[in-house]
């Protein structure tokens, strides 16, 4: 919509705002107590229709919501009103609401927020309707909603103007309400299993707990650089040392990396640690959390994903890293010559790289996309797992798993390394040659000191909540499940949602 057109539409609405105030009505509304969710109203029973008898009025109701459609003329107007649970048609007649409320009707625009008192019933065409007996103005919309009555369709605008996306696209709103249910289910399940929810620093003097490039900020009063955390891991393990035996945190983490349908630089994780557990304990916990979240949002264990279906019915298979590499890459995991040849065949660079790094890159390139899952991939090469306990029967293998669904890693877990001397040695070997801007490019001496006070054997788990929501809510981009994803700044002004157009018939 052209800038001048948008300004003229806003000017018309501003004039209506003035006229509403002139009627003695606060155009920004007041509290509106005791209103009912529209979904609950739609579920109310109506009196049975008796043939030949005058139909009984339905139950008294009180609703509040945004006007999404308007049609009718003369002394009768139909409105479609939507709240965050549902939509319903509202019949507004001059005779029923009285002259004072009717004076307001001509000043109503799409996007305005109103309260309605009335009774529930059906029109002659059978449409469930609130027959208004009172109308309360609650807030004026000075900008028009999108042109198309069915919602904001431009993807970039949906991400940039999420506030419009939510009230014009019910499926988007339901996605985020579903996300909320998933996170609530996580908290409930963790509490039932005896875990304490904690909070650890999001600004850290040393970036650690994962291999990633951090965001850097500066604290003026202390005159020091700090890092937005890439993981809460090392602080949560300190709590195990302190005697907090089961801890978890749900929070934001930040990684200064690329943006894609599967990656956002700011994302949400659940991270948990359980004293006296191991990575098998974490597999059981992961199944409980995800199955519990599926039960919370409903729809069953068989979930649609694009044109296919994912079956989350537990228990989920557990496959070793080595057997999957042999199955999908056709190489012997113990034979680096065949691994190197295969890596070069698929276009990977191998020069000067550690054999385990080459193996890991080959696994990512050839195997991960083929893991439809859900499947636990277990027993990773120890050299790429510096915070993980080794298998007693084979020190070259780390007790680690990753959960894959449709080629995406949803969870990562270890039997945690609690040997301070080995941890210090692994830190030093990992730090050697790392560029200064990479995470863990500085030794966290205090973490090693904490381990020297004895950390109990433990299992640790991280679950990417955004990716899990993508999968469970059948959304193909991570931006669809993050309310305000990071985006390149828009050009000045940018396109605005246009005036709403014609509505479909009632």
Coordinates of C-alpha atoms in Angstrom, one line a residue:
X1 CA 0.0 0.0 0.0
X2 CA 1.4 3.5 -0.9
X3 CA 2.5 5.7 1.9
X4 CA -0.1 8.4 1.2
X5 CA -2.9 5.8 1.1
X6 CA -1.8 4.4 4.4
X7 CA -1.7 7.8 5.9
X8 CA -5.2 8.7 4.6
X9 CA -6.6 5.5 6.1
X10 CA -5.0 6.2 9.4
X11 CA -6.5 9.8 9.2
X12 CA -10.0 8.3 8.8
X13 CA -9.5 6.1 11.8
X14 CA -8.2 9.0 13.8
X15 CA -11.3 11.0 13.0
X16 CA -13.4 8.0 14.2
X17 CA -11.3 8.0 17.4
X18 CA -12.2 11.6 18.0
X19 CA -15.9 10.9 17.4
X20 CA -15.9 8.0 19.8
X21 CA -14.3 10.3 22.5
X22 CA -17.0 12.9 21.7
X23 CA -19.7 10.3 22.6
X24 CA -18.2 10.2 26.1
X25 CA -16.6 6.8 25.4
X26 CA -12.9 6.1 26.3
X27 CA -11.5 4.9 23.0
X28 CA -8.8 2.9 24.8
X29 CA -11.2 1.1 27.1
X30 CA -11.3 0.0 30.7
X31 CA -11.2 -3.3 32.4
X32 CA -13.8 -5.8 31.2
X33 CA -14.2 -8.4 33.9
X34 CA -15.8 -11.8 33.8
X35 CA -15.7 -12.3 30.0
X36 CA -15.7 -15.9 28.7
X37 CA -13.3 -17.5 26.3
X38 CA -15.0 -17.7 22.9
X39 CA -14.1 -21.4 22.6
X40 CA -15.9 -22.0 25.9
X41 CA -18.9 -20.0 24.7
X42 CA -19.1 -22.1 21.5
X43 CA -19.2 -25.2 23.6
X44 CA -22.2 -24.1 25.6
X45 CA -25.4 -26.2 25.1
X46 CA -28.4 -24.5 23.4
X47 CA -32.1 -25.2 24.2
X48 CA -33.6 -27.8 22.0
X49 CA -35.7 -26.5 19.1
X50 CA -39.3 -27.5 19.5
X51 CA -41.3 -27.6 16.2
X52 CA -44.0 -24.9 16.1
X53 CA -42.8 -23.2 19.3
X54 CA -41.0 -19.9 19.7
X55 CA -37.3 -20.7 20.1
X56 CA -35.9 -20.1 23.6
X57 CA -33.0 -17.7 24.1
X58 CA -29.7 -19.4 24.8
X59 CA -27.5 -18.8 27.7
X60 CA -26.3 -15.3 28.6
X61 CA -22.7 -14.8 27.5
X62 CA -20.0 -12.1 27.8
X63 CA -17.1 -12.1 25.3
X64 CA -14.2 -9.8 24.3
X65 CA -12.1 -9.8 21.2
X66 CA -11.0 -8.2 17.9
X67 CA -13.3 -7.4 15.0
X68 CA -12.1 -9.5 12.1
X69 CA -15.1 -9.2 9.7
X70 CA -18.0 -6.8 9.3
X71 CA -21.1 -7.1 7.1
X72 CA -24.6 -5.8 6.9
X73 CA -26.3 -2.4 6.7
X74 CA -29.3 -0.5 7.9
X75 CA -30.3 -1.4 11.4
X76 CA -28.5 -4.8 11.6
X77 CA -24.7 -5.5 11.5
X78 CA -22.9 -8.8 11.7
X79 CA -19.4 -8.8 13.2
X80 CA -16.9 -11.7 13.4
X81 CA -15.1 -11.4 16.8
X82 CA -12.0 -13.4 17.6
X83 CA -10.1 -13.9 20.8
X84 CA -7.1 -16.2 21.4
X85 CA -9.2 -19.3 21.6
X86 CA -11.7 -19.0 18.7
X87 CA -14.0 -16.8 16.6
X88 CA -17.7 -16.3 16.7
X89 CA -20.3 -14.2 14.8
X90 CA -22.0 -11.4 16.6
X91 CA -25.5 -10.0 15.7
X92 CA -25.8 -6.3 16.5
X93 CA -29.3 -4.8 16.0
X94 CA -30.2 -1.2 16.8
X95 CA -33.4 -2.3 18.6
X96 CA -31.4 -4.8 20.8
X97 CA -28.5 -2.6 21.8
X98 CA -30.2 0.8 22.1
X99 CA -29.4 4.2 20.6
X100 CA -26.3 4.9 22.6
X101 CA -24.5 1.7 21.6
X102 CA -25.8 1.9 18.0
X103 CA -24.2 5.3 17.7
X104 CA -20.9 3.5 18.2
X105 CA -21.5 0.9 15.5
X106 CA -20.8 3.2 12.5
X107 CA -17.4 4.1 14.1
X108 CA -16.2 0.5 14.4
X109 CA -13.4 -0.6 12.1
X110 CA -11.8 -4.0 11.5
X111 CA -9.1 -4.5 14.1
X112 CA -11.0 -2.7 16.8
X113 CA -11.4 -4.5 20.1
X114 CA -14.8 -4.7 21.7
X115 CA -16.7 -6.4 24.5
X116 CA -20.1 -7.9 23.9
X117 CA -22.9 -8.9 26.3
X118 CA -25.7 -10.9 24.9
X119 CA -27.2 -14.4 24.6
X120 CA -26.0 -17.3 22.5
X121 CA -28.2 -18.7 19.7
X122 CA -28.3 -19.5 16.0
X123 CA -29.3 -17.5 13.0
X124 CA -31.9 -18.8 10.5
X125 CA -29.0 -20.2 8.5
X126 CA -27.8 -22.1 11.6
X127 CA -24.7 -20.0 12.3
X128 CA -23.8 -20.0 16.0
X129 CA -24.1 -16.4 17.0
X130 CA -23.9 -14.0 20.0
X131 CA -27.0 -11.8 19.8
X132 CA -25.7 -8.6 21.3
X133 CA -27.6 -6.8 24.0
X134 CA -24.8 -4.5 25.0
X135 CA -21.6 -3.3 23.3
X136 CA -18.5 -2.0 25.1
X137 CA -15.7 -0.3 23.2
X138 CA -12.3 -1.5 24.4
X139 CA -9.5 -0.3 22.0
X140 CA -9.2 1.5 18.7
X141 CA -7.1 0.1 15.9
X142 CA -5.5 3.1 14.1
X143 CA -3.9 0.9 11.4
X144 CA -5.9 -1.4 9.1
X145 CA -5.3 -5.2 9.1
X146 CA -4.0 -6.9 6.0
X147 CA -6.0 -6.6 2.7
X148 CA -6.8 -10.3 2.5
X149 CA -9.5 -11.3 5.0
X150 CA -7.7 -14.7 5.5
X151 CA -4.6 -13.2 7.1
X152 CA -1.2 -11.8 6.6
X153 CA 0.4 -14.1 4.0
X154 CA 3.8 -12.5 3.2
X155 CA 6.3 -14.6 5.2
X156 CA 8.8 -11.8 5.8
X157 CA 6.0 -9.6 7.1
X158 CA 4.7 -12.4 9.2
X159 CA 8.1 -12.6 11.0
X160 CA 8.7 -8.8 11.2
X161 CA 5.1 -8.0 12.3
X162 CA 4.3 -11.0 14.4
X163 CA 1.7 -9.0 16.3
X164 CA -0.3 -8.8 13.0
X165 CA 0.5 -12.4 12.1
X166 CA -0.9 -13.6 15.5
X167 CA -4.3 -11.9 15.2
X168 CA -4.8 -12.6 11.5
X169 CA -3.5 -16.1 11.2
X170 CA -5.1 -18.5 13.8
X171 CA -2.7 -21.3 12.9
X172 CA 0.3 -19.1 13.9
X173 CA -1.3 -18.2 17.2
X174 CA -2.0 -21.9 17.9
X175 CA 1.6 -22.8 17.1
X176 CA 2.8 -20.5 19.9
X177 CA 0.2 -21.6 22.3
X178 CA 1.3 -25.1 21.5
X179 CA 4.9 -24.1 22.2
X180 CA 3.9 -22.7 25.6
X181 CA 2.2 -26.1 26.4
X182 CA 5.4 -27.9 25.5
X183 CA 7.6 -25.8 27.7
X184 CA 5.0 -26.1 30.6
X185 CA 5.0 -29.9 30.1
X186 CA 8.8 -29.9 30.4
X187 CA 8.7 -28.0 33.6
X188 CA 6.0 -30.2 35.1
X189 CA 7.7 -33.4 34.2
X190 CA 11.1 -32.2 35.5
X191 CA 9.4 -31.2 38.7
X192 CA 7.7 -34.6 39.0
X193 CA 11.1 -36.2 38.6
X194 CA 12.6 -34.2 41.4
X195 CA 14.7 -31.7 39.4
X196 CA 15.2 -28.2 40.7
X197 CA 14.8 -25.3 38.2
X198 CA 17.8 -22.9 38.4
X199 CA 19.1 -19.8 36.6
X200 CA 22.7 -19.4 35.6
X201 CA 24.5 -16.4 34.1
X202 CA 23.7 -15.4 30.5
X203 CA 26.7 -13.1 30.4
X204 CA 29.9 -15.0 31.1
X205 CA 33.6 -14.1 31.4
X206 CA 34.6 -17.3 29.6
X207 CA 32.5 -18.8 26.8
X208 CA 32.3 -22.5 27.4
X209 CA 30.2 -25.6 27.4
X210 CA 30.0 -26.0 23.6
X211 CA 32.0 -25.4 20.5
X212 CA 30.6 -22.2 18.9
X213 CA 31.5 -18.6 18.2
X214 CA 30.0 -16.4 20.9
X215 CA 28.6 -12.9 20.8
X216 CA 30.8 -10.4 22.7
X217 CA 29.6 -7.5 24.8
X218 CA 31.3 -5.0 27.2
X219 CA 30.5 -4.2 30.8
X220 CA 31.4 -0.5 31.2
X221 CA 31.6 -0.4 35.0
X222 CA 34.0 -3.3 35.3
X223 CA 35.6 -2.5 31.9
X224 CA 35.6 -6.1 30.8
X225 CA 34.4 -8.0 27.8
X226 CA 31.8 -10.6 28.4
X227 CA 30.2 -13.3 26.3
X228 CA 26.6 -14.1 25.8
X229 CA 26.4 -17.7 26.8
X230 CA 26.6 -20.5 24.3
X231 CA 25.5 -23.0 26.9
X232 CA 24.8 -23.1 30.6
X233 CA 26.6 -26.4 31.0
X234 CA 29.7 -25.5 33.1
X235 CA 27.6 -23.5 35.7
X236 CA 25.1 -26.3 36.0
X237 CA 27.8 -28.8 36.7
X238 CA 29.2 -26.5 39.4
X239 CA 25.8 -26.9 41.1
X240 CA 26.3 -30.7 41.0
X241 CA 29.6 -30.2 42.9
X242 CA 27.7 -28.0 45.4
X243 CA 25.2 -30.8 46.2
X244 CA 22.2 -29.9 44.0
X245 CA 21.7 -33.4 42.6
X246 CA 19.1 -32.8 39.9
X247 CA 19.1 -29.4 38.2
X248 CA 17.7 -28.0 35.0
X249 CA 17.4 -24.7 33.2
X250 CA 15.2 -23.6 30.4
X251 CA 16.7 -20.5 28.8
X252 CA 18.1 -18.6 25.9
X253 CA 21.6 -19.3 24.5
X254 CA 23.4 -17.4 21.8
X255 CA 25.7 -18.5 19.0
X256 CA 27.2 -16.1 16.5
X257 CA 26.6 -18.3 13.5
X258 CA 24.5 -18.5 10.4
X259 CA 20.7 -18.2 9.9
X260 CA 18.8 -21.0 8.2
X261 CA 15.5 -22.9 8.4
X262 CA 17.1 -24.9 11.2
X263 CA 19.2 -22.3 12.9
X264 CA 18.6 -19.0 14.7
X265 CA 21.5 -17.2 16.5
X266 CA 19.3 -16.9 19.7
X267 CA 17.5 -20.0 20.7
X268 CA 16.0 -21.8 23.7
X269 CA 17.4 -24.9 25.3
X270 CA 16.5 -27.2 28.2
X271 CA 19.7 -28.3 29.9
X272 CA 19.6 -30.8 32.8
X273 CA 22.0 -32.8 35.0
X274 CA 21.3 -35.8 37.2
X275 CA 23.8 -36.9 39.7
X276 CA 24.4 -40.7 39.8
X277 CA 22.9 -41.1 36.3
X278 CA 24.5 -41.7 32.9
X279 CA 23.6 -41.2 29.2
X280 CA 21.1 -44.1 29.5
X281 CA 19.3 -42.2 32.2
X282 CA 19.2 -39.2 29.9
X283 CA 17.7 -41.3 27.1
X284 CA 14.9 -42.3 29.4
X285 CA 14.4 -38.7 30.5
X286 CA 14.4 -37.4 26.9
X287 CA 11.6 -39.9 25.9
X288 CA 9.6 -38.9 28.9
X289 CA 9.9 -35.2 28.2
X290 CA 9.0 -35.4 24.5
X291 CA 6.2 -37.9 24.9
X292 CA 4.8 -35.8 27.7
X293 CA 4.9 -32.7 25.6
X294 CA 3.1 -34.6 22.8
X295 CA 0.4 -35.6 25.3
X296 CA 0.1 -32.0 26.4
X297 CA -0.5 -30.6 22.9
X298 CA -2.7 -33.6 21.8
X299 CA -2.8 -35.2 18.4
X300 CA -1.2 -38.5 19.3
X301 CA 2.3 -40.0 18.8
X302 CA 2.0 -40.2 15.0
X303 CA 2.7 -36.6 13.9
X304 CA 2.5 -35.1 10.4
X305 CA 5.7 -33.7 9.0
X306 CA 5.3 -32.2 5.6
X307 CA 4.1 -35.0 3.4
X308 CA 5.3 -37.7 5.7
X309 CA 4.5 -38.9 9.2
X310 CA 6.8 -39.4 12.3
X311 CA 5.9 -42.0 14.8
X312 CA 7.0 -41.0 18.3
X313 CA 5.6 -44.2 20.0
X314 CA 8.2 -45.2 22.6
X315 CA 10.6 -46.9 23.0
X316 CA 12.8 -45.3 20.4
X317 CA 15.6 -47.3 18.7
X318 CA 19.2 -46.8 19.9
X319 CA 21.8 -47.2 17.2
X320 CA 25.6 -46.8 17.6
X321 CA 27.5 -44.2 15.7
X322 CA 29.8 -46.8 14.2
X323 CA 27.0 -49.1 12.8
X324 CA 25.2 -46.1 11.3
X325 CA 28.4 -44.9 9.6
X326 CA 29.0 -48.4 8.2
X327 CA 25.3 -48.7 7.1
X328 CA 24.9 -45.3 5.3
X329 CA 28.5 -44.4 4.3
X330 CA 29.7 -47.9 3.5
X331 CA 32.9 -47.5 5.4
X332 CA 34.7 -49.4 8.3
X333 CA 34.7 -46.9 11.2
X334 CA 38.0 -48.3 12.3
X335 CA 39.7 -47.9 8.9
X336 CA 40.6 -44.2 8.5
X337 CA 41.9 -44.8 4.9
X338 CA 38.4 -45.8 3.8
X339 CA 36.8 -42.9 5.7
X340 CA 39.2 -40.4 4.2
X341 CA 38.5 -41.7 0.7
X342 CA 34.8 -41.6 1.2
X343 CA 35.0 -38.0 2.7
X344 CA 37.0 -36.8 -0.4
X345 CA 34.5 -38.6 -2.7
X346 CA 31.6 -36.6 -1.2
X347 CA 33.6 -33.3 -1.5
X348 CA 34.9 -32.9 2.0
X349 CA 38.4 -31.5 2.7
X350 CA 40.6 -33.8 4.7
X351 CA 44.0 -32.2 4.6
X352 CA 45.6 -31.6 8.0
X353 CA 42.5 -32.7 9.9
X354 CA 42.4 -35.1 12.8
X355 CA 40.9 -38.5 11.7
X356 CA 38.1 -38.2 14.2
X357 CA 37.2 -34.7 12.9
X358 CA 37.1 -36.1 9.3
X359 CA 34.9 -39.0 10.6
X360 CA 32.6 -36.6 12.3
X361 CA 32.2 -34.4 9.1
X362 CA 31.6 -37.5 7.0
X363 CA 28.9 -38.6 9.5
X364 CA 27.2 -35.2 9.3
X365 CA 27.4 -35.1 5.5
X366 CA 26.3 -38.6 4.7
X367 CA 24.4 -40.1 7.6
X368 CA 22.5 -37.4 9.5
X369 CA 20.0 -36.5 6.7
X370 CA 19.0 -40.1 6.4
X371 CA 18.1 -40.5 10.1
X372 CA 14.3 -40.2 10.0
X373 CA 13.9 -41.2 13.6
X374 CA 13.2 -40.6 16.3
X375 CA 16.5 -42.5 16.9
X376 CA 19.1 -42.2 19.5
X377 CA 22.6 -42.2 18.0
X378 CA 24.9 -43.5 20.7
X379 CA 28.7 -44.0 21.4
X380 CA 30.5 -41.2 19.6
X381 CA 34.3 -41.0 18.9
X382 CA 35.8 -39.7 22.2
X383 CA 38.1 -37.2 20.5
X384 CA 35.2 -35.0 19.5
X385 CA 33.6 -35.1 23.0
X386 CA 35.8 -33.3 25.4
X387 CA 33.3 -33.1 28.2
X388 CA 32.2 -36.7 28.1
X389 CA 33.1 -39.8 30.0
X390 CA 34.8 -42.6 28.0
X391 CA 33.4 -46.1 27.9
X392 CA 35.3 -48.3 30.4
X393 CA 35.5 -51.1 27.8
X394 CA 36.8 -48.8 25.0
X395 CA 38.3 -45.4 25.9
X396 CA 38.2 -44.4 22.2
X397 CA 34.4 -44.2 22.5
X398 CA 32.4 -41.6 24.5
X399 CA 29.2 -42.3 26.3
X400 CA 27.2 -39.7 24.3
X401 CA 24.0 -39.7 22.4
X402 CA 22.2 -37.4 20.0
X403 CA 18.6 -37.7 19.2
X404 CA 17.7 -37.3 15.5
X405 CA 14.3 -36.7 13.9
X406 CA 14.1 -36.1 10.2
X407 CA 17.8 -35.4 9.9
X408 CA 17.7 -32.8 12.7
X409 CA 19.5 -33.1 16.0
X410 CA 16.9 -32.4 18.8
X411 CA 18.9 -33.5 21.8
X412 CA 22.5 -34.1 22.9
X413 CA 23.5 -35.9 26.1
X414 CA 26.5 -37.4 27.9
X415 CA 27.7 -39.4 30.7
X416 CA 29.5 -36.4 32.2
X417 CA 33.3 -36.4 32.6
X418 CA 34.0 -35.8 36.3
X419 CA 37.8 -36.6 36.3
X420 CA 39.4 -33.1 36.8
X421 CA 42.8 -34.2 35.6
X422 CA 41.5 -35.7 32.4
X423 CA 39.2 -32.7 31.9
X424 CA 42.1 -30.3 32.2
X425 CA 44.2 -32.3 29.8
X426 CA 41.3 -32.4 27.3
X427 CA 40.7 -28.7 27.6
X428 CA 44.4 -28.0 26.8
X429 CA 44.4 -30.3 23.8
X430 CA 41.2 -28.8 22.5
X431 CA 42.4 -25.2 23.0
X432 CA 45.6 -25.8 21.1
X433 CA 45.4 -23.9 17.8
X434 CA 41.9 -22.5 18.3
X435 CA 41.5 -18.9 17.1
X436 CA 40.8 -16.4 19.9
X437 CA 37.3 -15.6 18.6
X438 CA 36.1 -19.2 19.0
X439 CA 34.4 -20.5 22.2
X440 CA 36.5 -22.3 24.8
X441 CA 39.6 -20.5 23.5
X442 CA 40.4 -19.8 27.1
X443 CA 40.7 -22.4 29.9
X444 CA 38.0 -22.2 32.5
X445 CA 40.3 -22.8 35.5
X446 CA 37.5 -22.3 38.0
X447 CA 35.5 -25.2 36.4
X448 CA 38.5 -27.5 36.7
X449 CA 38.9 -26.3 40.3
X450 CA 35.3 -27.1 41.0
X451 CA 35.7 -30.7 39.6
X452 CA 38.6 -31.1 42.1
X453 CA 36.1 -30.8 44.9
X454 CA 34.4 -33.9 43.4
X455 CA 31.5 -33.9 41.1
X456 CA 29.3 -37.0 41.4
X457 CA 29.0 -39.3 38.4
X458 CA 26.1 -37.8 36.3
X459 CA 24.2 -37.7 33.1
X460 CA 23.6 -34.4 31.3
X461 CA 21.1 -33.5 28.6
X462 CA 20.4 -30.6 26.3
X463 CA 17.2 -30.4 24.2
X464 CA 16.7 -27.7 21.5
X465 CA 13.1 -26.5 22.2
X466 CA 12.8 -24.5 19.0
X467 CA 13.5 -27.5 16.8
X468 CA 11.3 -29.7 18.9
X469 CA 8.5 -27.3 18.4
X470 CA 9.1 -27.3 14.6
X471 CA 8.7 -31.0 14.5
X472 CA 5.8 -31.4 16.8
X473 CA 3.9 -28.4 15.3
X474 CA 4.7 -29.4 11.7
X475 CA 6.5 -26.1 10.9
X476 CA 9.2 -26.2 8.3
X477 CA 11.2 -23.2 9.5
X478 CA 12.6 -22.4 12.9
X479 CA 11.3 -18.8 12.4
X480 CA 7.8 -20.2 12.4
X481 CA 8.2 -21.2 16.1
X482 CA 10.2 -18.2 17.4
X483 CA 8.0 -15.3 18.1
X484 CA 10.5 -12.7 17.1
X485 CA 13.3 -14.3 15.0
X486 CA 16.4 -12.3 14.2
X487 CA 16.2 -10.6 10.8
X488 CA 18.1 -8.2 8.7
X489 CA 16.9 -4.6 9.4
X490 CA 14.1 -3.7 7.1
X491 CA 14.3 -0.8 4.7
X492 CA 13.0 2.5 6.2
X493 CA 9.2 2.4 6.6
X494 CA 8.8 -1.0 4.9
X495 CA 5.5 -2.3 3.5
X496 CA 2.5 -2.1 5.8
X497 CA -0.5 -4.3 6.1
X498 CA -3.2 -2.9 3.8
X499 CA -6.9 -2.2 4.5
X500 CA -9.1 -5.3 4.8
X501 CA -11.1 -6.2 1.8
X502 CA -14.4 -7.8 1.1
X503 CA -15.5 -10.6 3.4
X504 CA -17.0 -13.9 2.5
X505 CA -20.8 -14.2 3.1
X506 CA -22.1 -15.1 6.6

